[in-house]
Amino acid sequence: KLIETLAGERGQYVALSYCWGNHLAYTTTSDNLERHKKTISFSDIPRTLQDAMFLVRSLGLRYLWIDCLCIVQNDKADWEHEAARMADVYSNSYLTIAATRASHCDEGFLHLRRVKDRESIRFEDDEGTFELYFIKERKVRGKARNQQNEPLQRRGWTFQERLLASRILHFASQQTIWECPHMRENEGGFFRKPEEDSSLDKIAEFLLQDVFADANALGTNPWTYMINMYTSRTLKYPSDFFPALSGVLNTLQKSTGDFCYAGLWKTHFLEGLLWVVEDPDRSWRSSPNGLIPPKKPQKLSVWRAPSWSFASIEGTVSYESQFYPHG
């Protein structure tokens, strides 16, 4: 059932990051809100939500935040209020469960899959002591790259959920992956978080410095890399472009004291104008992320931002990595 918290109440909760799909039939509305406060039928909710509830119980935790149930979907005021609180929801959650492999809410993410067999090796050291070690096939880089092509990583709304979360458990097609701001660990063993996978702390640190002065680094800095990754994702409603990024922008504005105008920072406004739309016909592997093909550029049917902002068009945006002096 839904629990309404009071101001000052504290408790551990888990947040769910997932793909709705084309249609999500089970939501909280003004018509069933009071009923959901009393009970929510487990058998009626989609498979992905069921899997999340099962996992939370298995971890010995009690509370789970799911947007389709915790936000009144047909109440515009409640939706806008909760959308503005996304930074608080995901950054304060004890854990975020990412249904990375599921393309829609009926698919679920807890499935049987083939697990690589482990081989045991008996090792004798110089002192004659025997130790038993277990090894298994490990393809860290390949599987890490495959994760970028999972359904959840192509959805616009889940981008900030991943950046804002303090710790995430990804349920991907090939394996389960742990991620936090300091490192990732997968089933083949841990590896450090790649430099290009920018955390909010790293982006804020960048914005506080005058590193835009280095024009050759413009296309590879944490902020422009983040914009490239975000604009390569899809949104069902084009008008969600800034709401789906509001948690990240609000967090960065608070930590830097800077202000963001339609995606361009006041302190670095002129450099921020140097965005380009990636050409899908070019070799997309030369783009900053090199993992997701650019979207086909499209002109928006409705106004979303001034023409000088990359948010004014629908397409994958990047910043050139090198600029040359005129003359």
mmCIF file of C-alpha atoms in Angstrom:
data_model
loop_
_atom_site.group_PDB
_atom_site.id
_atom_site.type_symbol
_atom_site.label_atom_id
_atom_site.label_comp_id
_atom_site.label_asym_id
_atom_site.label_seq_id
_atom_site.Cartn_x
_atom_site.Cartn_y
_atom_site.Cartn_z
ATOM 1 C CA LYS A 1 0.000 0.000 0.000
ATOM 2 C CA LEU A 2 0.971 3.653 -0.358
ATOM 3 C CA ILE A 3 2.503 5.311 2.685
ATOM 4 C CA GLU A 4 2.207 9.084 3.041
ATOM 5 C CA THR A 5 5.182 10.432 4.956
ATOM 6 C CA LEU A 6 5.049 13.442 7.219
ATOM 7 C CA ALA A 7 7.593 16.250 7.386
ATOM 8 C CA GLY A 8 10.636 15.115 9.354
ATOM 9 C CA GLU A 9 9.909 11.381 9.071
ATOM 10 C CA ARG A 10 12.955 9.290 8.227
ATOM 11 C CA GLY A 11 13.479 5.767 6.995
ATOM 12 C CA GLN A 12 15.386 3.629 4.513
ATOM 13 C CA TYR A 13 13.741 3.151 1.131
ATOM 14 C CA VAL A 14 14.640 1.781 -2.287
ATOM 15 C CA ALA A 15 13.912 3.587 -5.573
ATOM 16 C CA LEU A 16 13.135 1.834 -8.859
ATOM 17 C CA SER A 17 14.509 2.962 -12.225
ATOM 18 C CA TYR A 18 12.769 1.236 -15.131
ATOM 19 C CA CYS A 19 11.169 1.622 -18.569
ATOM 20 C CA TRP A 20 7.431 2.126 -18.724
ATOM 21 C CA GLY A 21 7.108 0.982 -22.327
ATOM 22 C CA ASN A 22 4.413 2.231 -24.683
ATOM 23 C CA HIS A 23 1.649 1.919 -22.128
ATOM 24 C CA LEU A 24 1.507 1.485 -18.363
ATOM 25 C CA ALA A 25 -1.975 0.427 -17.325
ATOM 26 C CA TYR A 26 -1.432 0.298 -13.564
ATOM 27 C CA THR A 27 -0.868 3.748 -12.042
ATOM 28 C CA THR A 28 -2.046 5.847 -9.127
ATOM 29 C CA THR A 29 -4.686 8.389 -10.132
ATOM 30 C CA SER A 30 -7.037 10.671 -8.237
ATOM 31 C CA ASP A 31 -9.703 7.964 -8.679
ATOM 32 C CA ASN A 32 -7.793 5.157 -6.918
ATOM 33 C CA LEU A 33 -5.506 7.153 -4.598
ATOM 34 C CA GLU A 34 -7.486 6.400 -1.423
ATOM 35 C CA ARG A 35 -7.769 2.726 -2.374
ATOM 36 C CA HIS A 36 -3.998 2.489 -2.925
ATOM 37 C CA LYS A 37 -3.454 3.927 0.556
ATOM 38 C CA LYS A 38 -5.237 0.845 1.893
ATOM 39 C CA THR A 39 -3.960 -1.854 -0.441
ATOM 40 C CA ILE A 40 -2.291 -2.493 -3.795
ATOM 41 C CA SER A 41 -2.973 -5.885 -5.349
ATOM 42 C CA PHE A 42 0.349 -7.609 -6.053
ATOM 43 C CA SER A 43 -1.155 -9.769 -8.794
ATOM 44 C CA ASP A 44 -2.440 -6.726 -10.696
ATOM 45 C CA ILE A 45 0.802 -4.780 -10.990
ATOM 46 C CA PRO A 46 3.250 -5.259 -13.912
ATOM 47 C CA ARG A 47 6.014 -7.873 -13.731
ATOM 48 C CA THR A 48 8.857 -5.352 -13.327
ATOM 49 C CA LEU A 49 7.169 -3.838 -10.273
ATOM 50 C CA GLN A 50 6.554 -7.314 -8.848
ATOM 51 C CA ASP A 51 10.234 -8.214 -9.283
ATOM 52 C CA ALA A 52 11.274 -5.007 -7.528
ATOM 53 C CA MET A 53 8.975 -5.687 -4.569
ATOM 54 C CA PHE A 54 10.254 -9.261 -4.291
ATOM 55 C CA LEU A 55 13.859 -8.038 -4.326
ATOM 56 C CA VAL A 56 13.253 -5.358 -1.682
ATOM 57 C CA ARG A 57 11.741 -7.956 0.647
ATOM 58 C CA SER A 58 14.632 -10.341 -0.036
ATOM 59 C CA LEU A 59 17.068 -7.607 1.007
ATOM 60 C CA GLY A 60 15.227 -7.177 4.295
ATOM 61 C CA LEU A 61 14.009 -3.692 3.403
ATOM 62 C CA ARG A 62 10.476 -2.371 3.660
ATOM 63 C CA TYR A 63 9.810 0.680 1.501
ATOM 64 C CA LEU A 64 9.955 1.082 -2.284
ATOM 65 C CA TRP A 65 9.469 4.268 -4.321
ATOM 66 C CA ILE A 66 7.993 3.748 -7.808
ATOM 67 C CA ASP A 67 7.016 6.782 -9.866
ATOM 68 C CA CYS A 68 3.833 5.344 -11.406
ATOM 69 C CA LEU A 69 2.469 4.539 -7.936
ATOM 70 C CA CYS A 70 3.931 7.336 -5.799
ATOM 71 C CA ILE A 71 3.007 10.188 -8.171
ATOM 72 C CA VAL A 72 -0.664 10.870 -8.955
ATOM 73 C CA GLN A 73 -0.442 10.545 -12.709
ATOM 74 C CA ASN A 74 -3.530 12.557 -13.685
ATOM 75 C CA ASP A 75 -2.825 15.393 -11.247
ATOM 76 C CA LYS A 76 -0.646 17.992 -13.005
ATOM 77 C CA ALA A 77 0.189 19.846 -9.787
ATOM 78 C CA ASP A 78 1.318 16.662 -8.010
ATOM 79 C CA TRP A 79 3.318 15.547 -11.071
ATOM 80 C CA GLU A 80 5.156 18.886 -11.316
ATOM 81 C CA HIS A 81 5.808 18.921 -7.560
ATOM 82 C CA GLU A 82 7.239 15.403 -7.532
ATOM 83 C CA ALA A 83 9.213 15.878 -10.777
ATOM 84 C CA ALA A 84 11.005 18.800 -9.121
ATOM 85 C CA ARG A 85 11.958 16.488 -6.216
ATOM 86 C CA MET A 86 13.703 13.796 -8.293
ATOM 87 C CA ALA A 87 17.116 14.842 -6.982
ATOM 88 C CA ASP A 88 15.936 14.252 -3.411
ATOM 89 C CA VAL A 89 14.208 10.957 -4.211
ATOM 90 C CA TYR A 90 17.171 9.248 -5.878
ATOM 91 C CA SER A 91 20.062 10.839 -3.981
ATOM 92 C CA ASN A 92 18.500 9.971 -0.606
ATOM 93 C CA SER A 93 17.446 6.422 -1.463
ATOM 94 C CA TYR A 94 19.302 3.636 0.322
ATOM 95 C CA LEU A 95 19.554 1.816 -3.009
ATOM 96 C CA THR A 96 18.302 2.245 -6.562
ATOM 97 C CA ILE A 97 17.215 -0.900 -8.398
ATOM 98 C CA ALA A 98 17.757 -0.522 -12.146
ATOM 99 C CA ALA A 99 15.672 -2.816 -14.352
ATOM 100 C CA THR A 100 18.326 -2.315 -17.020
ATOM 101 C CA ARG A 101 17.411 -5.237 -19.264
ATOM 102 C CA ALA A 102 13.638 -4.658 -19.428
ATOM 103 C CA SER A 103 12.232 -2.594 -22.311
ATOM 104 C CA HIS A 104 8.749 -2.345 -20.771
ATOM 105 C CA CYS A 105 7.133 -2.766 -17.371
ATOM 106 C CA ASP A 106 5.544 -6.150 -18.151
ATOM 107 C CA GLU A 107 8.873 -7.770 -19.036
ATOM 108 C CA GLY A 108 10.399 -8.005 -15.572
ATOM 109 C CA PHE A 109 14.116 -8.179 -14.822
ATOM 110 C CA LEU A 110 14.567 -11.294 -12.666
ATOM 111 C CA HIS A 111 15.072 -14.075 -15.207
ATOM 112 C CA LEU A 112 16.944 -17.346 -15.350
ATOM 113 C CA ARG A 113 20.170 -17.040 -17.316
ATOM 114 C CA ARG A 114 23.242 -19.115 -17.983
ATOM 115 C CA VAL A 115 26.011 -18.469 -15.469
ATOM 116 C CA LYS A 116 29.616 -19.198 -16.391
ATOM 117 C CA ASP A 117 31.023 -22.233 -14.628
ATOM 118 C CA ARG A 118 33.900 -21.652 -12.245
ATOM 119 C CA GLU A 119 37.105 -23.660 -12.468
ATOM 120 C CA SER A 120 39.030 -24.539 -9.319
ATOM 121 C CA ILE A 121 42.814 -24.363 -9.204
ATOM 122 C CA ARG A 122 44.927 -25.785 -6.399
ATOM 123 C CA PHE A 123 47.988 -23.621 -5.761
ATOM 124 C CA GLU A 124 51.038 -24.477 -3.642
ATOM 125 C CA ASP A 125 53.188 -21.644 -2.297
ATOM 126 C CA ASP A 126 56.900 -21.729 -1.420
ATOM 127 C CA GLU A 127 56.146 -22.938 2.090
ATOM 128 C CA GLY A 128 54.208 -25.946 0.855
ATOM 129 C CA THR A 129 50.825 -24.559 1.847
ATOM 130 C CA PHE A 130 47.966 -25.324 -0.523
ATOM 131 C CA GLU A 131 45.297 -22.758 -1.413
ATOM 132 C CA LEU A 132 42.197 -23.296 -3.537
ATOM 133 C CA TYR A 133 41.294 -20.553 -6.050
ATOM 134 C CA PHE A 134 38.287 -20.226 -8.314
ATOM 135 C CA ILE A 135 38.453 -18.606 -11.748
ATOM 136 C CA LYS A 136 35.922 -17.943 -14.492
ATOM 137 C CA GLU A 137 35.791 -16.253 -17.861
ATOM 138 C CA ARG A 138 35.872 -12.478 -17.590
ATOM 139 C CA LYS A 139 35.080 -10.009 -20.387
ATOM 140 C CA VAL A 140 34.756 -6.792 -18.448
ATOM 141 C CA ARG A 141 35.150 -4.240 -21.236
ATOM 142 C CA GLY A 142 32.824 -5.958 -23.673
ATOM 143 C CA LYS A 143 30.045 -6.381 -21.145
ATOM 144 C CA ALA A 144 30.457 -2.861 -19.842
ATOM 145 C CA ARG A 145 29.994 -1.531 -23.360
ATOM 146 C CA ASN A 146 26.966 -3.764 -23.902
ATOM 147 C CA GLN A 147 25.332 -2.255 -20.835
ATOM 148 C CA GLN A 148 25.131 1.096 -22.642
ATOM 149 C CA ASN A 149 22.864 -0.504 -25.253
ATOM 150 C CA GLU A 150 20.391 -1.924 -22.744
ATOM 151 C CA PRO A 151 16.789 -0.583 -22.916
ATOM 152 C CA LEU A 152 17.056 1.434 -19.698
ATOM 153 C CA GLN A 153 20.134 3.290 -20.949
ATOM 154 C CA ARG A 154 18.224 4.597 -23.967
ATOM 155 C CA ARG A 155 15.405 6.239 -21.999
ATOM 156 C CA GLY A 156 15.743 9.961 -21.252
ATOM 157 C CA TRP A 157 14.158 9.998 -17.792
ATOM 158 C CA THR A 158 16.461 7.322 -16.395
ATOM 159 C CA PHE A 159 19.596 9.331 -17.211
ATOM 160 C CA GLN A 160 19.347 11.593 -14.167
ATOM 161 C CA GLU A 161 18.139 8.713 -12.014
ATOM 162 C CA ARG A 162 21.493 7.022 -12.615
ATOM 163 C CA LEU A 163 23.505 10.203 -11.979
ATOM 164 C CA LEU A 164 21.621 11.159 -8.823
ATOM 165 C CA ALA A 165 21.545 7.740 -7.158
ATOM 166 C CA SER A 166 24.027 7.098 -4.354
ATOM 167 C CA ARG A 167 24.250 3.404 -5.239
ATOM 168 C CA ILE A 168 22.664 1.333 -8.009
ATOM 169 C CA LEU A 169 22.143 -2.367 -8.613
ATOM 170 C CA HIS A 170 21.796 -2.952 -12.382
ATOM 171 C CA PHE A 171 19.993 -6.060 -13.586
ATOM 172 C CA ALA A 172 21.374 -6.280 -17.122
ATOM 173 C CA SER A 173 20.904 -8.953 -19.789
ATOM 174 C CA GLN A 174 24.237 -10.664 -19.173
ATOM 175 C CA GLN A 175 24.988 -9.965 -15.531
ATOM 176 C CA THR A 176 24.252 -7.979 -12.394
ATOM 177 C CA ILE A 177 26.333 -4.830 -11.879
ATOM 178 C CA TRP A 178 26.908 -2.727 -8.773
ATOM 179 C CA GLU A 179 27.579 0.977 -9.279
ATOM 180 C CA CYS A 180 28.321 3.879 -6.952
ATOM 181 C CA PRO A 181 30.166 7.192 -7.445
ATOM 182 C CA HIS A 182 33.521 5.542 -6.688
ATOM 183 C CA MET A 183 33.492 2.254 -8.566
ATOM 184 C CA ARG A 184 31.613 -0.460 -10.380
ATOM 185 C CA GLU A 185 31.681 -4.141 -9.613
ATOM 186 C CA ASN A 186 30.317 -6.843 -11.866
ATOM 187 C CA GLU A 187 30.228 -10.610 -11.657
ATOM 188 C CA GLY A 188 33.698 -10.879 -13.155
ATOM 189 C CA GLY A 189 35.275 -8.706 -10.483
ATOM 190 C CA PHE A 190 35.352 -5.003 -9.781
ATOM 191 C CA PHE A 191 36.785 -2.328 -12.040
ATOM 192 C CA ARG A 192 37.017 1.378 -11.403
ATOM 193 C CA LYS A 193 34.464 3.756 -12.792
ATOM 194 C CA PRO A 194 35.633 5.015 -16.226
ATOM 195 C CA GLU A 195 36.737 8.645 -16.286
ATOM 196 C CA GLU A 196 34.234 9.535 -18.997
ATOM 197 C CA ASP A 197 31.346 8.257 -16.864
ATOM 198 C CA SER A 198 31.012 11.613 -15.151
ATOM 199 C CA SER A 199 29.661 11.908 -11.638
ATOM 200 C CA LEU A 200 27.866 15.070 -10.532
ATOM 201 C CA ASP A 201 30.778 15.912 -8.227
ATOM 202 C CA LYS A 202 33.159 15.772 -11.176
ATOM 203 C CA ILE A 203 30.867 17.929 -13.332
ATOM 204 C CA ALA A 204 30.475 20.492 -10.539
ATOM 205 C CA GLU A 205 34.244 20.567 -10.031
ATOM 206 C CA PHE A 206 34.653 21.195 -13.749
ATOM 207 C CA LEU A 207 32.104 24.021 -13.842
ATOM 208 C CA LEU A 208 33.840 25.783 -10.948
ATOM 209 C CA GLN A 209 37.116 25.896 -12.881
ATOM 210 C CA ASP A 210 38.087 27.858 -15.977
ATOM 211 C CA VAL A 211 38.782 24.718 -17.967
ATOM 212 C CA PHE A 212 36.734 26.006 -20.893
ATOM 213 C CA ALA A 213 39.865 28.053 -21.593
ATOM 214 C CA ASP A 214 41.356 24.849 -22.992
ATOM 215 C CA ALA A 215 39.467 24.706 -26.290
ATOM 216 C CA ASN A 216 40.947 21.328 -27.168
ATOM 217 C CA ALA A 217 39.239 19.822 -24.099
ATOM 218 C CA LEU A 218 35.814 21.262 -24.878
ATOM 219 C CA GLY A 219 34.474 18.105 -26.491
ATOM 220 C CA THR A 220 35.714 15.742 -23.794
ATOM 221 C CA ASN A 221 34.953 17.497 -20.505
ATOM 222 C CA PRO A 222 32.450 16.000 -18.035
ATOM 223 C CA TRP A 223 29.602 18.431 -18.791
ATOM 224 C CA THR A 224 29.684 18.186 -22.596
ATOM 225 C CA TYR A 225 30.081 14.414 -22.356
ATOM 226 C CA MET A 226 26.967 14.336 -20.175
ATOM 227 C CA ILE A 227 25.008 16.393 -22.726
ATOM 228 C CA ASN A 228 26.078 14.023 -25.498
ATOM 229 C CA MET A 229 24.882 11.020 -23.515
ATOM 230 C CA TYR A 230 21.585 12.644 -22.523
ATOM 231 C CA THR A 231 20.662 13.879 -26.009
ATOM 232 C CA SER A 232 21.348 10.423 -27.450
ATOM 233 C CA ARG A 233 18.455 9.070 -25.374
ATOM 234 C CA THR A 234 14.763 9.223 -26.217
ATOM 235 C CA LEU A 235 11.821 10.914 -24.544
ATOM 236 C CA LYS A 236 8.220 9.994 -25.262
ATOM 237 C CA TYR A 237 7.202 13.636 -24.845
ATOM 238 C CA PRO A 238 9.653 16.286 -26.175
ATOM 239 C CA SER A 239 8.376 18.700 -23.524
ATOM 240 C CA ASP A 240 9.982 16.462 -20.854
ATOM 241 C CA PHE A 241 13.506 17.479 -21.952
ATOM 242 C CA PHE A 242 14.165 19.819 -19.016
ATOM 243 C CA PRO A 243 11.911 18.148 -16.405
ATOM 244 C CA ALA A 244 13.814 14.885 -17.019
ATOM 245 C CA LEU A 245 17.077 16.745 -16.335
ATOM 246 C CA SER A 246 15.840 19.108 -13.612
ATOM 247 C CA GLY A 247 17.260 17.099 -10.711
ATOM 248 C CA VAL A 248 20.760 17.215 -12.202
ATOM 249 C CA LEU A 249 20.550 20.922 -13.081
ATOM 250 C CA ASN A 250 19.201 21.891 -9.649
ATOM 251 C CA THR A 251 21.930 19.920 -7.902
ATOM 252 C CA LEU A 252 24.663 21.511 -10.015
ATOM 253 C CA GLN A 253 23.249 25.014 -9.562
ATOM 254 C CA LYS A 254 23.287 24.591 -5.776
ATOM 255 C CA SER A 255 26.817 23.200 -5.670
ATOM 256 C CA THR A 256 28.355 25.734 -8.076
ATOM 257 C CA GLY A 257 26.306 28.900 -7.549
ATOM 258 C CA ASP A 258 26.070 29.141 -11.341
ATOM 259 C CA PHE A 259 22.829 29.381 -13.324
ATOM 260 C CA CYS A 260 21.765 27.315 -16.321
ATOM 261 C CA TYR A 261 19.940 29.084 -19.173
ATOM 262 C CA ALA A 262 18.167 26.496 -21.356
ATOM 263 C CA GLY A 263 21.101 24.101 -20.929
ATOM 264 C CA LEU A 264 23.925 26.660 -21.148
ATOM 265 C CA TRP A 265 25.785 27.808 -18.041
ATOM 266 C CA LYS A 266 26.019 31.545 -17.362
ATOM 267 C CA THR A 267 29.727 31.411 -16.500
ATOM 268 C CA HIS A 268 30.575 29.542 -19.722
ATOM 269 C CA PHE A 269 27.755 30.794 -21.926
ATOM 270 C CA LEU A 270 29.793 31.671 -25.034
ATOM 271 C CA GLU A 271 31.595 28.334 -25.075
ATOM 272 C CA GLY A 272 28.262 26.618 -24.506
ATOM 273 C CA LEU A 273 27.039 27.955 -27.852
ATOM 274 C CA LEU A 274 29.571 25.799 -29.715
ATOM 275 C CA TRP A 275 27.380 22.702 -29.861
ATOM 276 C CA VAL A 276 26.839 20.700 -33.038
ATOM 277 C CA VAL A 277 24.281 18.086 -34.043
ATOM 278 C CA GLU A 278 25.858 14.727 -34.799
ATOM 279 C CA ASP A 279 25.327 13.295 -38.264
ATOM 280 C CA PRO A 280 23.929 9.727 -38.092
ATOM 281 C CA ASP A 281 25.587 8.973 -41.457
ATOM 282 C CA ARG A 282 29.042 9.745 -40.068
ATOM 283 C CA SER A 283 31.001 7.155 -38.150
ATOM 284 C CA TRP A 284 29.203 7.424 -34.823
ATOM 285 C CA ARG A 285 31.986 5.550 -33.037
ATOM 286 C CA SER A 286 34.055 8.732 -33.242
ATOM 287 C CA SER A 287 31.493 10.568 -31.095
ATOM 288 C CA PRO A 288 32.272 11.251 -27.396
ATOM 289 C CA ASN A 289 30.395 8.216 -26.103
ATOM 290 C CA GLY A 290 31.180 5.986 -29.081
ATOM 291 C CA LEU A 291 28.563 3.481 -27.937
ATOM 292 C CA ILE A 292 25.141 4.710 -28.998
ATOM 293 C CA PRO A 293 24.398 5.739 -32.614
ATOM 294 C CA PRO A 294 23.249 9.383 -32.944
ATOM 295 C CA LYS A 295 19.547 10.024 -33.325
ATOM 296 C CA LYS A 296 18.305 11.363 -36.655
ATOM 297 C CA PRO A 297 17.959 15.162 -36.220
ATOM 298 C CA GLN A 298 14.383 16.420 -36.317
ATOM 299 C CA LYS A 299 12.808 19.836 -36.064
ATOM 300 C CA LEU A 300 10.455 20.090 -33.099
ATOM 301 C CA SER A 301 6.797 20.769 -33.825
ATOM 302 C CA VAL A 302 6.493 22.810 -30.618
ATOM 303 C CA TRP A 303 8.806 25.410 -29.054
ATOM 304 C CA ARG A 304 11.057 23.989 -26.342
ATOM 305 C CA ALA A 305 13.993 26.386 -26.059
ATOM 306 C CA PRO A 306 15.593 29.365 -27.856
ATOM 307 C CA SER A 307 17.345 28.533 -31.130
ATOM 308 C CA TRP A 308 20.781 29.073 -29.552
ATOM 309 C CA SER A 309 20.162 26.167 -27.158
ATOM 310 C CA PHE A 310 20.817 22.534 -28.069
ATOM 311 C CA ALA A 311 17.409 21.811 -26.541
ATOM 312 C CA SER A 312 15.740 23.598 -29.469
ATOM 313 C CA ILE A 313 16.132 20.573 -31.735
ATOM 314 C CA GLU A 314 15.695 16.816 -31.457
ATOM 315 C CA GLY A 315 19.015 15.105 -32.077
ATOM 316 C CA THR A 316 22.267 13.918 -30.540
ATOM 317 C CA VAL A 317 24.425 16.900 -29.574
ATOM 318 C CA SER A 318 28.175 17.056 -29.058
ATOM 319 C CA TYR A 319 30.970 19.605 -28.852
ATOM 320 C CA GLU A 320 33.898 19.413 -31.254
ATOM 321 C CA SER A 321 37.034 18.219 -29.518
ATOM 322 C CA GLN A 322 39.305 20.683 -31.312
ATOM 323 C CA PHE A 323 38.998 24.291 -32.463
ATOM 324 C CA TYR A 324 41.481 26.128 -34.622
ATOM 325 C CA PRO A 325 42.351 29.865 -34.583
ATOM 326 C CA HIS A 326 41.164 32.020 -37.486
ATOM 327 C CA GLY A 327 43.621 33.861 -39.690
#
